[in-house]
C-alpha positions as a Python dict, from the first residue, in 0.01 Angstrom:
ca = {
    (1, 'M'): (0, 0, 0),
    (2, 'A'): (62, -345, 152),
    (3, 'Q'): (428, -331, 45),
    (4, 'A'): (468, 14, 203),
    (5, 'L'): (319, -119, 526),
    (6, 'N'): (568, -407, 526),
    (7, 'Y'): (855, -160, 491),
    (8, 'Y'): (711, 42, 781),
    (9, 'L'): (690, -267, 1002),
    (10, 'D'): (1034, -396, 905),
    (11, 'H'): (1191, -55, 967),
    (12, 'F'): (1081, -54, 1331),
    (13, 'G'): (1104, -430, 1388),
    (14, 'L'): (729, -470, 1434),
    (15, 'R'): (517, -780, 1381),
    (16, 'E'): (203, -574, 1323),
    (17, 'R'): (78, -218, 1340),
    (18, 'P'): (81, -110, 1704),
    (19, 'F'): (-171, 169, 1654),
    (20, 'A'): (-446, 17, 1442),
    (21, 'L'): (-786, 170, 1517),
    (22, 'A'): (-993, -150, 1542),
    (23, 'P'): (-1051, -260, 1904),
    (24, 'D'): (-816, -547, 1989),
    (25, 'P'): (-814, -702, 2338),
    (26, 'E'): (-455, -817, 2281),
    (27, 'F'): (-349, -452, 2293),
    (28, 'L'): (-545, -359, 2604),
    (29, 'F'): (-344, -120, 2822),
    (30, 'W'): (-399, -175, 3192),
    (31, 'S'): (-395, 175, 3336),
    (32, 'P'): (-521, 203, 3697),
    (33, 'E'): (-848, 331, 3555),
    (34, 'H'): (-883, 38, 3317),
    (35, 'R'): (-815, -201, 3605),
    (36, 'G'): (-1082, -24, 3807),
    (37, 'A'): (-1330, -48, 3521),
    (38, 'Y'): (-1258, -418, 3471),
    (39, 'A'): (-1292, -485, 3844),
    (40, 'M'): (-1633, -316, 3842),
    (41, 'L'): (-1748, -518, 3539),
    (42, 'D'): (-1638, -836, 3712),
    (43, 'Y'): (-1809, -727, 4033),
    (44, 'G'): (-2133, -659, 3848),
    (45, 'L'): (-2130, -1002, 3684),
    (46, 'S'): (-2027, -1202, 3991),
    (47, 'T'): (-2281, -1033, 4221),
    (48, 'R'): (-2558, -1070, 3961),
    (49, 'A'): (-2611, -695, 3942),
    (50, 'P'): (-2930, -637, 3742),
    (51, 'I'): (-2775, -345, 3553),
    (52, 'T'): (-2411, -240, 3519),
    (53, 'L'): (-2304, 84, 3349),
    (54, 'L'): (-1968, 153, 3184),
    (55, 'T'): (-1928, 503, 3043),
    (56, 'G'): (-1644, 702, 2890),
    (57, 'E'): (-1563, 956, 2623),
    (58, 'I'): (-1558, 857, 2256),
    (59, 'G'): (-1240, 659, 2194),
    (60, 'A'): (-1159, 607, 2564),
    (61, 'G'): (-1113, 231, 2517),
    (62, 'K'): (-1452, 107, 2640),
    (63, 'T'): (-1506, -136, 2353),
    (64, 'T'): (-1157, -285, 2377),
    (65, 'L'): (-1205, -342, 2750),
    (66, 'L'): (-1549, -486, 2686),
    (67, 'H'): (-1416, -736, 2431),
    (68, 'H'): (-1149, -850, 2676),
    (69, 'F'): (-1410, -889, 2949),
    (70, 'I'): (-1631, -1100, 2724),
    (71, 'D'): (-1336, -1313, 2611),
    (72, 'T'): (-1262, -1410, 2972),
    (73, 'M'): (-1612, -1538, 3055),
    (74, 'D'): (-1679, -1905, 3108),
    (75, 'D'): (-1924, -2119, 2914),
    (76, 'A'): (-2193, -2086, 3183),
    (77, 'V'): (-2263, -1728, 3072),
    (78, 'T'): (-2483, -1688, 2766),
    (79, 'I'): (-2405, -1354, 2601),
    (80, 'G'): (-2624, -1145, 2376),
    (81, 'M'): (-2462, -844, 2212),
    (82, 'I'): (-2619, -534, 2059),
    (83, 'S'): (-2306, -370, 1927),
    (84, 'N'): (-2445, -37, 1812),
    (85, 'A'): (-2774, 83, 1954),
    (86, 'R'): (-2941, 314, 1705),
    (87, 'P'): (-3053, 665, 1805),
    (88, 'G'): (-3409, 670, 1935),
    (89, 'V'): (-3450, 294, 1891),
    (90, 'N'): (-3808, 180, 1956),
    (91, 'D'): (-3775, -190, 1871),
    (92, 'V'): (-3535, -284, 2148),
    (93, 'L'): (-3716, -610, 2233),
    (94, 'R'): (-3685, -722, 1872),
    (95, 'R'): (-3313, -644, 1880),
    (96, 'V'): (-3278, -835, 2208),
    (97, 'C'): (-3436, -1138, 2040),
    (98, 'A'): (-3191, -1109, 1750),
    (99, 'A'): (-2895, -1073, 1988),
    (100, 'L'): (-2996, -1390, 2172),
    (101, 'G'): (-3068, -1582, 1851),
    (102, 'L'): (-3439, -1618, 1920),
    (103, 'D'): (-3708, -1673, 1659),
    (104, 'V'): (-3962, -1391, 1656),
    (105, 'P'): (-4327, -1467, 1576),
    (106, 'A'): (-4442, -1298, 1257),
    (107, 'G'): (-4635, -985, 1340),
    (108, 'G'): (-4567, -1030, 1711),
    (109, 'D'): (-4623, -730, 1936),
    (110, 'S'): (-4423, -627, 2243),
    (111, 'A'): (-4607, -873, 2467),
    (112, 'D'): (-4523, -1160, 2230),
    (113, 'L'): (-4157, -1060, 2217),
    (114, 'F'): (-4141, -1029, 2596),
    (115, 'A'): (-4289, -1379, 2630),
    (116, 'V'): (-4031, -1525, 2389),
    (117, 'I'): (-3746, -1365, 2583),
    (118, 'Q'): (-3890, -1473, 2919),
    (119, 'T'): (-3920, -1834, 2806),
    (120, 'F'): (-3559, -1831, 2685),
    (121, 'L'): (-3427, -1678, 3008),
    (122, 'L'): (-3606, -1930, 3228),
    (123, 'D'): (-3483, -2218, 3009),
    (124, 'E'): (-3124, -2093, 3040),
    (125, 'H'): (-3164, -2068, 3418),
    (126, 'R'): (-3283, -2429, 3434),
    (127, 'K'): (-2969, -2529, 3243),
    (128, 'G'): (-2755, -2352, 3502),
    (129, 'N'): (-2660, -2067, 3270),
    (130, 'R'): (-2662, -1695, 3336),
    (131, 'V'): (-2761, -1456, 3058),
    (132, 'L'): (-2575, -1130, 3004),
    (133, 'L'): (-2712, -880, 2754),
    (134, 'V'): (-2451, -625, 2645),
    (135, 'I'): (-2554, -304, 2469),
    (136, 'D'): (-2282, -81, 2325),
    (137, 'E'): (-2349, 285, 2239),
    (138, 'A'): (-2637, 265, 2487),
    (139, 'Q'): (-2661, 645, 2510),
    (140, 'N'): (-2865, 619, 2189),
    (141, 'L'): (-3149, 435, 2363),
    (142, 'N'): (-3460, 638, 2442),
    (143, 'R'): (-3662, 628, 2763),
    (144, 'D'): (-3910, 368, 2636),
    (145, 'A'): (-3629, 136, 2532),
    (146, 'L'): (-3464, 166, 2873),
    (147, 'E'): (-3795, 92, 3042),
    (148, 'D'): (-3843, -219, 2827),
    (149, 'L'): (-3497, -336, 2930),
    (150, 'R'): (-3570, -267, 3296),
    (151, 'M'): (-3883, -480, 3274),
    (152, 'L'): (-3671, -767, 3142),
    (153, 'T'): (-3451, -748, 3453),
    (154, 'N'): (-3763, -804, 3664),
    (155, 'I'): (-3797, -1159, 3531),
    (156, 'N'): (-3687, -1404, 3796),
    (157, 'A'): (-3689, -1770, 3888),
    (158, 'G'): (-3770, -1783, 4257),
    (159, 'R'): (-3507, -1565, 4424),
    (160, 'D'): (-3276, -1566, 4122),
    (161, 'E'): (-3274, -1291, 3860),
    (162, 'V'): (-3222, -1449, 3521),
    (163, 'L'): (-3094, -1156, 3314),
    (164, 'Q'): (-2813, -909, 3368),
    (165, 'L'): (-2767, -596, 3158),
    (166, 'L'): (-2435, -431, 3078),
    (167, 'L'): (-2484, -91, 2917),
    (168, 'V'): (-2179, 74, 2762),
    (169, 'G'): (-2190, 429, 2633),
    (170, 'Q'): (-2078, 788, 2633),
    (171, 'P'): (-2110, 1015, 2939),
    (172, 'E'): (-2461, 1128, 2846),
    (173, 'L'): (-2583, 775, 2926),
    (174, 'R'): (-2502, 834, 3292),
    (175, 'A'): (-2681, 1170, 3285),
    (176, 'M'): (-2985, 1016, 3117),
    (177, 'V'): (-3018, 739, 3375),
    (178, 'R'): (-3026, 1003, 3650),
    (179, 'R'): (-3338, 1168, 3507),
    (180, 'A'): (-3640, 1180, 3736),
    (181, 'D'): (-3853, 980, 3493),
    (182, 'L'): (-3600, 694, 3495),
    (183, 'I'): (-3564, 659, 3871),
    (184, 'Q'): (-3687, 298, 3864),
    (185, 'F'): (-3420, 215, 3607),
    (186, 'A'): (-3151, 392, 3813),
    (187, 'Q'): (-3248, 192, 4121),
    (188, 'R'): (-3163, -127, 3932),
    (189, 'V'): (-2808, -7, 3856),
    (190, 'A'): (-2591, -192, 4107),
    (191, 'A'): (-2247, -132, 3952),
    (192, 'S'): (-2106, 150, 3742),
    (193, 'Y'): (-1775, 301, 3634),
    (194, 'H'): (-1669, 600, 3426),
    (195, 'L'): (-1352, 546, 3224),
    (196, 'P'): (-1159, 875, 3206),
    (197, 'K'): (-902, 994, 2955),
    (198, 'L'): (-536, 903, 3012),
    (199, 'D'): (-310, 1148, 3191),
    (200, 'A'): (35, 1235, 3054),
    (201, 'A'): (218, 954, 3235),
    (202, 'A'): (-41, 695, 3132),
    (203, 'T'): (-26, 816, 2771),
    (204, 'G'): (347, 743, 2763),
    (205, 'G'): (284, 401, 2916),
    (206, 'Y'): (6, 334, 2666),
    (207, 'I'): (231, 415, 2368),
    (208, 'A'): (514, 196, 2501),
    (209, 'S'): (276, -90, 2583),
    (210, 'R'): (126, -104, 2234),
    (211, 'I'): (466, -96, 2063),
    (212, 'R'): (591, -372, 2294),
    (213, 'Q'): (283, -582, 2217),
    (214, 'A'): (354, -540, 1844),
    (215, 'G'): (707, -671, 1895),
    (216, 'G'): (895, -342, 1885),
    (217, 'N'): (1119, -136, 2111),
    (218, 'P'): (889, 33, 2366),
    (219, 'N'): (1121, 335, 2371),
    (220, 'I'): (1071, 430, 2003),
    (221, 'F'): (884, 743, 2116),
    (222, 'S'): (1090, 983, 2322),
    (223, 'R'): (934, 1112, 2643),
    (224, 'Q'): (903, 1457, 2487),
    (225, 'A'): (726, 1309, 2184),
    (226, 'A'): (484, 1120, 2409),
    (227, 'D'): (416, 1439, 2606),
    (228, 'L'): (325, 1623, 2285),
    (229, 'V'): (102, 1334, 2179),
    (230, 'H'): (-83, 1367, 2509),
    (231, 'Q'): (-109, 1744, 2472),
    (232, 'A'): (-253, 1711, 2121),
    (233, 'T'): (-495, 1426, 2192),
    (234, 'G'): (-607, 1501, 2546),
    (235, 'G'): (-527, 1142, 2641),
    (236, 'V'): (-801, 982, 2428),
    (237, 'P'): (-667, 639, 2319),
    (238, 'R'): (-830, 642, 1975),
    (239, 'L'): (-672, 980, 1897),
    (240, 'I'): (-340, 866, 2041),
    (241, 'N'): (-348, 573, 1797),
    (242, 'Q'): (-415, 800, 1501),
    (243, 'L'): (-140, 1047, 1585),
    (244, 'C'): (119, 783, 1676),
    (245, 'D'): (55, 590, 1355),
    (246, 'L'): (115, 906, 1154),
    (247, 'A'): (426, 988, 1358),
    (248, 'L'): (573, 644, 1290),
    (249, 'T'): (501, 691, 920),
    (250, 'Y'): (682, 1026, 922),
    (251, 'A'): (978, 878, 1111),
    (252, 'F'): (997, 592, 861),
    (253, 'A'): (996, 838, 569),
    (254, 'E'): (1285, 1023, 735),
    (255, 'D'): (1472, 694, 795),
    (256, 'A'): (1468, 773, 1167),
    (257, 'T'): (1477, 496, 1426),
    (258, 'M'): (1305, 705, 1693),
    (259, 'V'): (1005, 934, 1705),
    (260, 'K'): (1111, 1264, 1858),
    (261, 'R'): (903, 1562, 1959),
    (262, 'E'): (982, 1737, 1631),
    (263, 'T'): (841, 1443, 1435),
    (264, 'V'): (507, 1469, 1616),
    (265, 'A'): (515, 1847, 1577),
    (266, 'C'): (568, 1807, 1203),
    (267, 'V'): (260, 1582, 1177),
    (268, 'L'): (55, 1845, 1360),
    (269, 'R'): (187, 2133, 1149),
    (270, 'D'): (111, 1950, 825),
    (271, 'G'): (-256, 1923, 922),
    (272, 'V'): (-284, 1551, 845),
    (273, 'F'): (-410, 1471, 1196),
    (274, 'F'): (-772, 1574, 1233),
    (275, 'G'): (-818, 1486, 1599),
    (276, 'V'): (-730, 1834, 1722),
    (277, 'S'): (-869, 2172, 1616),
    (278, 'D'): (-583, 2388, 1745),
    (279, 'P'): (-252, 2201, 1720),
    (280, 'P'): (-15, 2281, 2008),
    (281, 'E'): (308, 2448, 1918),
    (282, 'G'): (592, 2210, 1859),
}
């Protein structure tokens, strides 16, 4: 398998796979929407927004953008990361302690955990550090968990709030926060952005950008091929990656130096791409 991958890369003059599925900040594509999302994340951090929301469809590129954002932070920001909130999680304070590297008292209840976190936050503030708690897949949190998190944002040192939350999740997170029984939580949200799918033009730019980043010719995919990729994937970056990787494999097998519309259509006809239920006609 490794040898086959080397042939694939050599054939197209690539240093690495341009369409790997794992989030990689080096391959971040700066569409206008991604720039807007990044600007809002930066705004939330710099203005000490108690809670910032970033939402988007599955595979829209939220995690890649998030990793880039975290990579650019200075040392004065202490970051705790809960990378995959579990559905209906009830032990969110315990997970916050783990994310911040805090020792939890054996048999401690919620009040004990809250006290441990509060002590840590105030200590960090005295050191001149800000604390950012990032929760990915936050749509899985239940109401009680969100309320526990809101209470943490109420901790302050004089006029300074000592904890900022960044919640990242699917669109239902935004709908959940707007519920009447979470109005106090919603009132703490000072920055938010919804990352949409890519349009046809941005899909073409995304494909070219990733190939260029991998060391290849950004024009490997014809415009017609990129248009069909967009039609089949709806502009979801994760699905674009899957389909483009398969299309490059097909083109390599055919000893072609370009990916044309017919190559993408062949992938769709063969049923090896599972990101679409009704493949468009080639």
